[in-house]
XYZ file of C-alpha atoms in Angstrom:
655
model
C 49.475 -57.716 -17.233
C 49.696 -54.041 -18.717
C 47.607 -52.409 -21.096
C 49.303 -51.741 -24.638
C 50.508 -48.000 -23.004
C 52.437 -49.741 -20.522
C 54.908 -51.075 -22.804
C 56.568 -47.456 -23.411
C 56.773 -46.526 -19.543
C 58.335 -49.085 -17.387
C 59.004 -46.793 -14.427
C 55.201 -46.641 -13.626
C 55.116 -50.539 -14.114
C 58.075 -50.809 -11.383
C 55.727 -48.701 -9.202
C 52.497 -50.585 -9.711
C 52.635 -52.755 -6.577
C 53.811 -50.286 -4.177
C 50.782 -48.439 -5.403
C 48.296 -51.398 -5.118
C 49.883 -52.061 -1.787
C 48.664 -48.597 -0.695
C 45.383 -48.614 -2.289
C 44.356 -51.970 -0.522
C 44.467 -49.989 2.826
C 42.332 -47.298 1.267
C 38.822 -46.685 3.269
C 35.546 -47.422 1.619
C 35.296 -44.203 0.156
C 36.162 -43.707 -3.504
C 39.315 -42.003 -4.288
C 39.408 -40.890 -7.708
C 42.063 -38.843 -9.699
C 39.986 -36.583 -12.318
C 41.634 -34.958 -15.361
C 41.238 -31.077 -14.121
C 41.426 -28.707 -17.276
C 39.724 -26.323 -19.152
C 39.387 -27.648 -22.712
C 41.495 -26.524 -25.292
C 39.940 -26.772 -28.505
C 41.445 -28.610 -31.523
C 40.795 -26.881 -35.061
C 37.992 -26.723 -36.128
C 36.793 -27.223 -32.177
C 33.482 -28.893 -32.984
C 31.006 -30.926 -35.325
C 27.546 -32.499 -35.893
C 27.679 -36.046 -37.326
C 24.346 -37.365 -38.645
C 23.693 -40.937 -40.082
C 23.536 -39.665 -43.488
C 26.865 -37.909 -43.405
C 28.898 -38.750 -46.482
C 32.001 -36.426 -46.240
C 34.315 -37.303 -43.270
C 34.706 -34.870 -40.600
C 38.228 -33.717 -40.034
C 40.335 -31.737 -37.433
C 43.664 -30.981 -36.542
C 45.458 -31.112 -33.208
C 46.648 -27.559 -31.772
C 48.661 -28.854 -28.656
C 52.504 -27.937 -28.480
C 53.430 -31.444 -27.492
C 56.162 -30.186 -25.467
C 57.202 -31.559 -22.921
C 55.733 -35.244 -23.556
C 53.348 -36.001 -20.560
C 54.763 -39.470 -19.913
C 51.387 -40.406 -18.287
C 47.519 -40.552 -18.650
C 45.348 -37.844 -19.247
C 45.078 -36.958 -15.835
C 48.485 -35.351 -15.769
C 48.559 -33.495 -19.088
C 48.133 -30.192 -19.743
C 45.507 -28.759 -22.332
C 46.906 -26.792 -24.859
C 50.355 -28.178 -24.262
C 50.204 -32.108 -24.503
C 46.566 -32.570 -24.672
C 43.433 -30.997 -26.526
C 39.884 -31.747 -27.391
C 37.447 -32.132 -30.138
C 33.780 -32.035 -29.452
C 31.545 -34.264 -31.634
C 27.772 -34.419 -31.472
C 25.821 -37.478 -32.659
C 22.902 -36.546 -33.898
C 19.160 -37.657 -33.311
C 18.161 -40.707 -31.200
C 19.717 -44.393 -31.209
C 17.401 -45.659 -33.236
C 18.100 -43.427 -35.996
C 21.565 -45.246 -36.332
C 20.504 -48.680 -36.818
C 23.282 -50.690 -38.892
C 25.505 -47.664 -38.673
C 28.337 -46.396 -36.355
C 30.847 -43.912 -36.186
C 34.582 -44.268 -36.665
C 36.780 -41.960 -34.930
C 40.354 -42.356 -35.795
C 43.721 -40.134 -35.424
C 46.811 -40.471 -37.681
C 50.057 -38.824 -37.612
C 53.544 -39.525 -39.450
C 56.194 -41.391 -37.597
C 55.580 -44.300 -35.229
C 58.674 -42.912 -32.928
C 55.761 -40.497 -31.681
C 52.482 -41.531 -29.633
C 49.306 -40.248 -28.989
C 46.593 -41.607 -27.000
C 42.725 -40.783 -27.365
C 40.056 -40.789 -24.639
C 36.538 -40.240 -25.685
C 34.236 -38.495 -22.619
C 30.230 -38.462 -23.195
C 28.279 -35.441 -22.012
C 31.269 -33.278 -20.953
C 35.006 -33.264 -20.963
C 35.035 -34.999 -17.553
C 32.182 -37.241 -18.326
C 32.226 -41.052 -18.404
C 35.066 -42.491 -20.501
C 33.010 -44.682 -23.455
C 36.143 -45.533 -25.575
C 39.848 -45.450 -25.351
C 42.904 -46.337 -27.725
C 46.382 -46.187 -26.673
C 48.535 -48.625 -29.016
C 52.130 -48.073 -29.017
C 54.466 -48.097 -31.903
C 51.954 -47.480 -34.379
C 50.899 -44.339 -36.235
C 46.937 -44.325 -35.483
C 44.327 -44.554 -32.745
C 40.909 -45.673 -33.576
C 37.602 -46.077 -31.799
C 34.161 -47.029 -32.756
C 30.920 -45.591 -31.107
C 27.520 -47.661 -31.978
C 24.644 -45.899 -30.727
C 21.958 -48.166 -31.361
C 23.768 -51.193 -29.499
C 25.707 -49.797 -26.949
C 23.315 -48.362 -24.134
C 26.501 -46.334 -22.403
C 26.991 -44.639 -25.802
C 23.363 -43.417 -27.632
C 23.670 -40.009 -29.023
C 24.541 -36.575 -27.757
C 27.830 -34.700 -27.256
C 31.151 -36.715 -27.074
C 34.653 -35.093 -26.507
C 37.502 -36.505 -28.333
C 40.317 -35.842 -25.804
C 43.865 -36.409 -27.259
C 46.733 -36.942 -25.149
C 50.425 -36.134 -26.636
C 51.990 -39.333 -24.971
C 55.300 -38.635 -26.408
C 54.884 -36.586 -29.488
C 55.939 -33.308 -30.913
C 54.354 -30.378 -32.937
C 56.332 -31.018 -35.620
C 54.212 -34.318 -36.186
C 50.633 -32.960 -35.354
C 47.723 -35.519 -35.214
C 44.891 -35.324 -37.705
C 41.521 -36.372 -36.683
C 38.299 -37.825 -38.650
C 35.122 -38.856 -37.721
C 33.161 -41.163 -40.273
C 29.864 -42.871 -40.398
C 30.558 -46.856 -41.455
C 28.061 -49.853 -41.777
C 27.612 -51.789 -38.450
C 26.142 -55.227 -38.285
C 22.792 -55.997 -36.448
C 23.470 -55.761 -32.435
C 23.805 -58.816 -30.981
C 20.627 -60.431 -29.749
C 19.810 -61.945 -26.384
C 20.917 -65.706 -25.998
C 18.162 -68.071 -26.203
C 17.601 -69.588 -22.698
C 18.883 -73.155 -22.003
C 16.777 -75.794 -19.867
C 17.450 -77.811 -16.809
C 19.306 -77.518 -13.818
C 21.470 -74.207 -13.676
C 25.238 -74.989 -12.344
C 26.005 -73.785 -9.004
C 29.173 -72.727 -7.697
C 31.209 -72.218 -4.160
C 33.600 -69.427 -3.960
C 37.083 -70.110 -1.926
C 39.186 -67.355 -0.866
C 42.714 -68.075 1.076
C 42.235 -68.300 5.009
C 42.620 -65.008 6.558
C 46.314 -64.490 8.171
C 46.905 -61.168 8.666
C 49.718 -59.423 6.612
C 50.816 -63.123 5.636
C 47.522 -64.111 3.964
C 48.018 -65.685 0.669
C 47.014 -64.192 -2.568
C 46.558 -60.651 -1.120
C 47.765 -58.889 -4.671
C 46.144 -61.397 -7.163
C 45.115 -58.905 -9.939
C 44.840 -60.736 -13.314
C 45.483 -64.131 -12.078
C 45.534 -67.109 -14.087
C 44.744 -70.983 -13.398
C 44.763 -74.503 -14.576
C 44.222 -77.958 -13.081
C 46.662 -81.157 -12.889
C 45.843 -84.843 -13.445
C 43.817 -86.437 -10.508
C 46.324 -88.909 -8.694
C 45.658 -91.048 -5.284
C 44.784 -88.919 -2.536
C 43.491 -86.015 -4.819
C 41.260 -87.564 -7.486
C 39.837 -83.845 -8.079
C 43.156 -82.777 -9.147
C 44.995 -79.642 -7.510
C 44.142 -76.101 -8.815
C 47.579 -73.878 -9.518
C 46.673 -70.432 -9.098
C 49.237 -67.820 -10.494
C 49.559 -64.104 -9.416
C 52.289 -61.672 -8.652
C 55.331 -63.929 -7.647
C 53.037 -66.367 -5.679
C 52.149 -69.950 -7.362
C 49.238 -71.035 -5.238
C 48.524 -74.757 -4.941
C 44.798 -75.213 -4.125
C 43.503 -78.863 -2.923
C 40.049 -79.493 -2.645
C 38.416 -82.033 -0.384
C 35.231 -83.246 -2.012
C 34.450 -85.343 0.983
C 33.187 -82.268 2.847
C 35.933 -82.494 5.286
C 37.846 -79.259 6.866
C 39.419 -77.247 5.309
C 37.646 -77.552 2.094
C 40.206 -76.027 0.154
C 43.871 -76.097 1.136
C 46.045 -73.121 -0.316
C 49.755 -73.275 -0.281
C 52.486 -71.034 -1.760
C 54.517 -73.479 -3.901
C 56.795 -70.397 -6.143
C 58.825 -71.291 -8.755
C 62.331 -70.706 -7.637
C 63.042 -68.373 -10.966
C 59.646 -66.409 -10.039
C 61.395 -63.300 -8.179
C 59.970 -60.397 -10.571
C 56.481 -59.413 -10.601
C 55.817 -58.301 -14.324
C 52.999 -60.099 -16.141
C 52.999 -63.331 -14.504
C 51.054 -66.144 -16.171
C 50.475 -69.686 -15.389
C 49.343 -72.662 -17.718
C 48.637 -76.429 -17.074
C 48.236 -79.209 -19.459
C 45.802 -81.171 -19.044
C 46.823 -83.961 -21.155
C 49.930 -84.294 -19.080
C 49.531 -82.490 -15.764
C 52.618 -80.131 -16.610
C 52.296 -76.549 -15.239
C 54.187 -73.689 -16.543
C 54.862 -70.701 -14.496
C 56.286 -67.588 -16.364
C 57.069 -63.953 -15.430
C 58.820 -61.261 -17.280
C 62.453 -60.246 -15.633
C 62.892 -56.129 -16.647
C 66.068 -56.094 -14.246
C 68.351 -57.751 -17.197
C 68.818 -56.199 -20.718
C 67.643 -57.739 -22.951
C 64.231 -58.561 -21.202
C 63.910 -62.342 -21.037
C 60.962 -64.689 -19.441
C 61.464 -66.533 -16.440
C 59.787 -69.666 -16.840
C 59.758 -72.971 -14.702
C 57.624 -75.972 -14.995
C 56.264 -78.792 -12.593
C 54.559 -82.132 -13.236
C 51.598 -83.459 -11.235
C 53.675 -86.803 -10.554
C 57.254 -86.062 -9.944
C 60.173 -88.396 -9.719
C 59.724 -91.570 -8.283
C 55.705 -91.139 -8.847
C 55.658 -88.909 -5.624
C 52.993 -85.991 -5.852
C 54.046 -82.905 -7.315
C 52.285 -80.143 -8.688
C 54.421 -77.358 -7.616
C 56.682 -79.078 -5.003
C 59.520 -79.667 -7.717
C 60.318 -76.964 -10.525
C 62.427 -77.365 -13.416
C 63.963 -74.244 -14.663
C 63.125 -73.497 -18.534
C 64.136 -70.858 -21.368
C 60.887 -69.270 -21.071
C 60.818 -67.371 -24.414
C 62.094 -67.335 -28.059
C 64.721 -65.521 -29.803
C 63.012 -62.171 -30.753
C 60.549 -62.238 -27.852
C 58.620 -59.062 -26.870
C 58.277 -57.342 -23.422
C 54.621 -57.238 -22.674
C 51.614 -59.258 -22.237
C 53.053 -62.614 -22.272
C 50.776 -66.218 -22.541
C 51.586 -69.709 -22.636
C 49.706 -72.471 -24.126
C 50.118 -75.920 -25.442
C 48.305 -78.753 -26.841
C 48.814 -81.543 -29.811
C 50.883 -80.689 -32.949
C 48.787 -79.995 -35.926
C 51.401 -82.021 -37.964
C 52.943 -84.429 -35.716
C 56.714 -83.986 -35.217
C 59.054 -86.871 -34.392
C 61.860 -87.437 -31.983
C 60.728 -84.502 -29.685
C 60.767 -84.703 -25.620
C 57.663 -83.968 -25.036
C 54.064 -84.996 -26.259
C 52.497 -81.330 -26.718
C 53.513 -78.386 -28.545
C 54.200 -75.596 -26.049
C 53.646 -71.811 -27.025
C 55.072 -68.886 -25.649
C 53.897 -65.555 -27.148
C 54.452 -61.712 -25.886
C 54.410 -58.348 -27.467
C 56.854 -55.757 -28.607
C 56.330 -52.045 -29.411
C 55.422 -52.830 -33.139
C 54.364 -56.416 -33.440
C 53.345 -59.612 -31.216
C 55.154 -62.730 -31.779
C 54.941 -66.409 -30.798
C 57.600 -69.358 -30.190
C 57.425 -73.054 -29.907
C 58.875 -75.666 -27.508
C 59.262 -79.147 -28.713
C 60.760 -80.575 -25.274
C 58.086 -79.106 -22.813
C 59.330 -75.920 -21.854
C 62.899 -76.560 -21.392
C 63.843 -74.349 -24.632
C 62.122 -72.280 -27.273
C 62.660 -71.775 -31.008
C 62.865 -68.368 -32.720
C 59.889 -66.249 -32.430
C 57.391 -65.903 -35.339
C 55.568 -62.391 -35.928
C 51.869 -63.089 -35.635
C 50.935 -59.332 -36.735
C 52.344 -56.096 -36.757
C 50.309 -53.055 -35.258
C 51.501 -50.510 -37.681
C 48.714 -51.432 -40.333
C 45.106 -50.681 -40.395
C 44.004 -54.195 -41.485
C 46.095 -55.897 -39.049
C 45.383 -56.151 -34.852
C 46.543 -53.790 -32.163
C 46.884 -53.263 -28.489
C 47.053 -56.612 -26.750
C 45.922 -59.866 -27.229
C 44.402 -62.478 -25.116
C 45.594 -66.061 -24.087
C 46.665 -68.517 -26.519
C 44.712 -71.772 -26.819
C 45.252 -75.101 -28.605
C 42.582 -77.204 -30.323
C 42.747 -80.948 -30.284
C 43.898 -81.188 -33.712
C 46.750 -78.604 -33.185
C 45.154 -75.526 -34.458
C 46.435 -72.541 -32.225
C 44.188 -69.644 -31.607
C 45.282 -66.502 -30.239
C 42.340 -63.839 -29.613
C 42.490 -60.099 -29.918
C 40.114 -57.352 -29.177
C 40.860 -54.891 -31.907
C 41.556 -56.070 -35.157
C 40.508 -53.233 -37.502
C 37.784 -52.117 -35.182
C 36.292 -55.654 -34.914
C 37.378 -58.594 -32.611
C 39.360 -61.324 -34.039
C 41.643 -64.424 -33.723
C 44.817 -65.144 -35.077
C 44.996 -68.784 -36.240
C 47.890 -70.869 -36.943
C 47.177 -74.460 -38.510
C 50.723 -75.485 -39.252
C 52.489 -75.791 -35.525
C 52.942 -71.805 -35.287
C 55.029 -71.321 -38.580
C 52.443 -69.119 -40.389
C 49.222 -67.216 -38.999
C 46.435 -65.542 -40.399
C 43.765 -63.133 -39.024
C 40.261 -63.913 -38.738
C 37.335 -61.257 -37.889
C 34.257 -61.776 -35.789
C 31.865 -60.017 -38.490
C 29.172 -58.681 -36.365
C 31.696 -57.337 -33.127
C 32.975 -54.065 -31.791
C 36.629 -53.592 -30.391
C 36.594 -53.226 -26.690
C 39.202 -52.613 -23.740
C 39.202 -56.027 -22.165
C 40.764 -58.972 -24.051
C 38.575 -61.755 -25.709
C 38.798 -65.518 -25.066
C 38.689 -68.511 -26.735
C 37.610 -71.983 -25.667
C 37.724 -75.337 -27.989
C 35.777 -78.205 -27.786
C 36.911 -81.870 -28.227
C 35.508 -81.579 -31.750
C 37.186 -78.513 -32.571
C 34.209 -75.995 -32.140
C 35.488 -72.993 -31.102
C 33.584 -70.415 -28.808
C 34.820 -67.055 -28.678
C 33.549 -64.880 -25.985
C 33.951 -60.920 -25.705
C 33.232 -57.782 -24.367
C 31.231 -56.417 -27.230
C 32.260 -52.593 -26.829
C 32.564 -53.044 -23.267
C 28.887 -53.365 -22.945
C 27.802 -56.562 -23.854
C 28.764 -60.325 -22.866
C 28.790 -61.493 -26.402
C 29.941 -65.127 -27.885
C 29.884 -66.556 -31.142
C 30.903 -69.975 -32.267
C 32.789 -71.635 -35.247
C 33.289 -74.726 -36.864
C 35.576 -74.218 -39.546
C 38.431 -72.709 -37.588
C 37.350 -68.930 -37.569
C 36.540 -68.720 -41.387
C 32.704 -68.178 -40.619
C 30.893 -67.508 -37.379
C 27.275 -67.883 -35.861
C 25.507 -64.786 -35.017
C 26.795 -63.437 -31.974
C 24.751 -64.180 -28.845
C 24.427 -61.725 -25.528
C 24.569 -64.348 -22.710
C 23.958 -61.401 -20.357
C 21.016 -59.684 -21.524
C 18.890 -62.292 -19.408
C 20.184 -60.680 -16.319
C 20.383 -57.078 -17.561
C 24.043 -56.533 -18.180
C 25.031 -52.993 -19.292
C 28.910 -53.486 -18.652
C 31.177 -56.216 -19.014
C 34.958 -56.558 -18.534
C 37.477 -59.855 -18.564
C 35.836 -62.335 -20.578
C 36.960 -66.002 -19.970
C 35.804 -68.970 -21.989
C 36.760 -72.866 -21.481
C 34.939 -75.656 -23.375
C 34.819 -79.386 -22.658
C 32.667 -81.705 -24.926
C 31.845 -80.226 -28.323
C 28.740 -78.977 -27.412
C 29.433 -77.751 -23.973
C 31.166 -74.676 -22.784
C 31.273 -72.263 -19.861
C 31.637 -68.099 -20.379
C 32.797 -65.996 -17.394
C 32.993 -62.550 -16.861
C 32.420 -59.727 -14.425
C 29.282 -57.595 -14.983
C 26.679 -55.026 -13.920
C 23.577 -53.778 -14.820
C 24.614 -50.155 -14.424
C 24.332 -48.043 -17.599
C 27.288 -45.545 -18.112
C 31.265 -45.304 -18.947
C 32.580 -48.024 -16.538
C 36.011 -46.452 -16.446
C 34.689 -43.357 -15.155
C 35.597 -42.273 -11.217
C 31.925 -41.755 -10.574
C 30.535 -44.649 -11.983
C 28.475 -46.755 -9.399
C 28.055 -50.054 -10.939
C 28.137 -53.173 -8.465
C 30.107 -55.956 -10.274
C 29.391 -59.629 -9.831
C 31.137 -62.578 -11.434
C 28.608 -64.323 -13.584
C 29.214 -67.649 -15.718
C 27.309 -68.650 -18.863
C 26.986 -72.271 -19.657
C 26.042 -73.991 -23.187
C 24.878 -77.786 -23.362
C 24.024 -77.494 -26.917
C 26.843 -76.200 -29.044
C 26.233 -72.462 -28.117
C 22.300 -72.485 -29.433
C 21.310 -71.680 -26.082
C 22.709 -70.616 -22.737
C 22.093 -70.462 -18.885
C 23.756 -67.651 -17.141
C 24.032 -67.325 -13.087
C 25.365 -65.186 -10.826
C 28.408 -66.915 -9.273
C 28.914 -64.314 -6.698
C 25.241 -63.517 -5.408
C 25.901 -62.294 -1.761
C 29.352 -60.510 -2.278
C 30.160 -58.136 -4.999
C 33.615 -58.182 -6.649
C 33.980 -54.765 -7.092
C 32.181 -51.557 -6.585
C 32.431 -48.736 -8.846
C 34.595 -48.201 -11.686
C 37.235 -50.582 -13.339
C 40.172 -48.918 -15.232
C 41.294 -50.634 -18.583
C 43.572 -48.107 -20.084
C 46.772 -49.049 -18.252
C 48.875 -47.368 -15.739
C 48.369 -46.499 -11.701
C 44.596 -45.647 -11.719
C 43.053 -46.645 -8.311
C 40.073 -48.658 -10.284
C 42.909 -50.797 -11.694
C 43.334 -52.993 -8.330
C 42.001 -56.147 -10.745
C 44.667 -55.507 -13.324
C 43.376 -56.550 -16.687
C 42.106 -59.918 -17.043
C 40.834 -63.273 -14.944
C 41.100 -66.757 -16.175
C 39.033 -70.091 -16.413
C 39.596 -73.919 -16.755
C 38.346 -77.250 -16.423
C 39.336 -79.859 -14.192
C 39.198 -83.741 -15.690
C 35.743 -84.301 -14.245
C 34.500 -81.089 -16.146
C 33.908 -78.858 -13.304
C 34.368 -75.415 -14.375
C 36.835 -73.531 -12.326
C 37.039 -69.158 -12.325
C 40.351 -67.538 -10.791
C 39.785 -63.994 -10.303
C 40.372 -61.311 -7.822
C 38.173 -59.912 -5.492
C 38.219 -56.389 -5.407
C 35.821 -55.508 -2.867
C 37.042 -57.885 0.345
C 37.005 -57.046 3.928
C 34.192 -56.772 6.489
C 32.540 -53.369 5.577
C 32.672 -54.371 1.790
C 31.014 -57.740 2.334
C 28.292 -56.536 4.830
C 27.740 -53.329 2.928
C 24.088 -53.154 1.291
C 23.880 -54.238 -2.297
C 23.496 -50.657 -3.710
C 26.217 -49.348 -1.296
C 28.773 -47.113 -3.120
C 32.819 -47.239 -2.287
C 35.302 -49.774 -2.319
C 38.292 -51.351 -0.580
C 40.139 -51.928 -3.862
C 41.555 -55.370 -3.041
C 42.655 -57.799 -4.945
C 42.453 -61.041 -3.436
C 42.698 -64.326 -4.655
C 39.407 -65.898 -5.279
C 38.290 -69.477 -6.990
C 34.810 -70.054 -8.168
C 34.376 -73.518 -8.327
C 31.234 -75.701 -9.502
C 29.281 -77.380 -7.332
C 26.410 -78.413 -9.044
C 24.480 -78.867 -12.128
C 25.860 -80.645 -15.654
C 29.621 -80.570 -16.109
C 31.495 -79.873 -19.233
C 31.982 -83.389 -19.753
C 29.020 -85.590 -19.800
C 30.367 -88.475 -18.639
C 30.756 -86.912 -15.295
C 27.282 -85.415 -14.897
C 25.607 -86.128 -11.771
C 22.356 -88.180 -11.535
C 19.312 -86.770 -13.110
C 17.364 -87.692 -10.357
C 17.622 -86.610 -6.502
C 19.829 -88.996 -4.594
C 20.400 -89.354 -0.702
C 21.854 -86.122 0.684
C 25.340 -85.927 1.942
C 26.500 -84.027 5.060
C 27.248 -80.440 4.130
C 30.113 -78.242 5.476
C 29.126 -75.599 7.823
C 31.517 -72.599 8.537
C 30.907 -69.609 10.948
C 32.243 -66.026 11.049
C 31.864 -63.636 13.950
C 31.698 -59.865 13.320
C 31.234 -57.946 16.192
C 27.599 -59.153 17.745
C 26.849 -61.063 14.284
C 27.544 -64.433 13.335
C 27.300 -65.810 10.283
C 26.735 -69.313 8.920
C 27.558 -70.639 5.601
C 26.877 -74.293 4.141
C 27.902 -76.062 0.978
C 25.556 -76.766 -1.933
C 25.449 -80.692 -2.982
C 23.608 -82.630 -5.907
């Protein structure tokens, strides 16, 4: 749930939901907290870098570092616990073809901690890059003037915050020109009928409405059973585990929302859910900071319970939840077949639990369906330049048992950490033509093992690459948002079905500029791209064309910024018949937001549970594709909503 900064300040995390409850009541006027400061210069205070610069530019911090800020840049004091270095990128973007600027700060002891923010145009201009890893001795970002429309050339202000550092261990900064791969090109457009989606939210019930605080949700779908052949979606966020039953017969209600919380889920730190599609077992896990050491609270529930009765959350069983030596941040749960089959295990699939500490990320494996876990194995350490830093994404397991843990920054590139021996050893494999970002990447694996790696390239493009050899080599990355003019991207989420079919969901906006800036005016929608030919071509659709998911900025740097109402990610899954379901939080819910003009500014800062469910077009499993020719239409369902003197009608789409 939390950005890498959050591993270091639990007090702010404890106040998170109180804060979000307040901002959910905010008016449509944008409320922002700007860092108010008169820039205190580093030494030297500025420099210009060109595409032909050979000798790196260097500078040294001048802040006293006393006292540590204990928060973000909005609360720091220039010259005491933050300072600024002005870096000018010369020329025009075209001058920087195949080149980028690497900015890095270093210090001596990992007991100290700095954060870095890069603003464009002025010290309070849009934030175009951030780095805030804990437990390391460096922060680093890359600026690609040609490939990123939000960067380009001009003046940039490197704002360094002495998060928990002293003058005795002063930071040293460098800016150098490095080689950059070719920019990701537009994805070739697929042919055929585009997929269609319907969006579902819990029924309004005043203060008792389910899913009101549903930032960074996760979603899974169990097995289809008698009476519920389409399966039932399990949606996790905060302490609520919501069960959503869809009715394909077009009856009312189309979706029944129920709260089926696991009995141990009483804390609201990093909630995560995973449903094993092969067995129907759902795992719900939350971190518990009330105890020391930190432990994970996990429970699991099966689609079919004792005596063959329906379940999916009606009956929960407590599990251990973590392995010995697990971390305290950003947990993820996944499962699938063993790479090397084991005998005598109590559950057909391996279940993996991964989390992060200050210095490393680790994963543990359960061989009895989540009841207990073995010791944690270190997946990567953050203190080295060749490793991965920050937070990892959601763990995924391939049909052959290969395990994938994606990461947004592995030495300045996106990467995935891979295990081919049931989680005993791990190797980092880079996406060669990628740039680090603020959002976690996502992996989907097809039935034949093809890996689809979707990511927010430098936060500005929705880019995806494929691999047929477990990440050793990758295809040329393709920009699936280019056809719709998308210029800023967050929360990539990928799922695959048949080996040649996958879906890539993300929040995007055509607006150019630093998406985290308080004056950013982008209108965000949920977009979903489908491929039916193994990633060679893509069809991208706007799944929320008439209702913005967010208006304005989306904060990716942790803490309690008002624009962090959606928190840090969303999730996607596929049901047993190949329909894609995206679990996301609606950050601009309510009558004023929904009925506002498409270009209106301001936001309601909500986090309402929402599911976009595929209603038409080809599925991810070809066996369940609808007929290619028109069929007799069924009866659509119609809903009405009155707002004052206006009545709104909506109706279903069908194949």
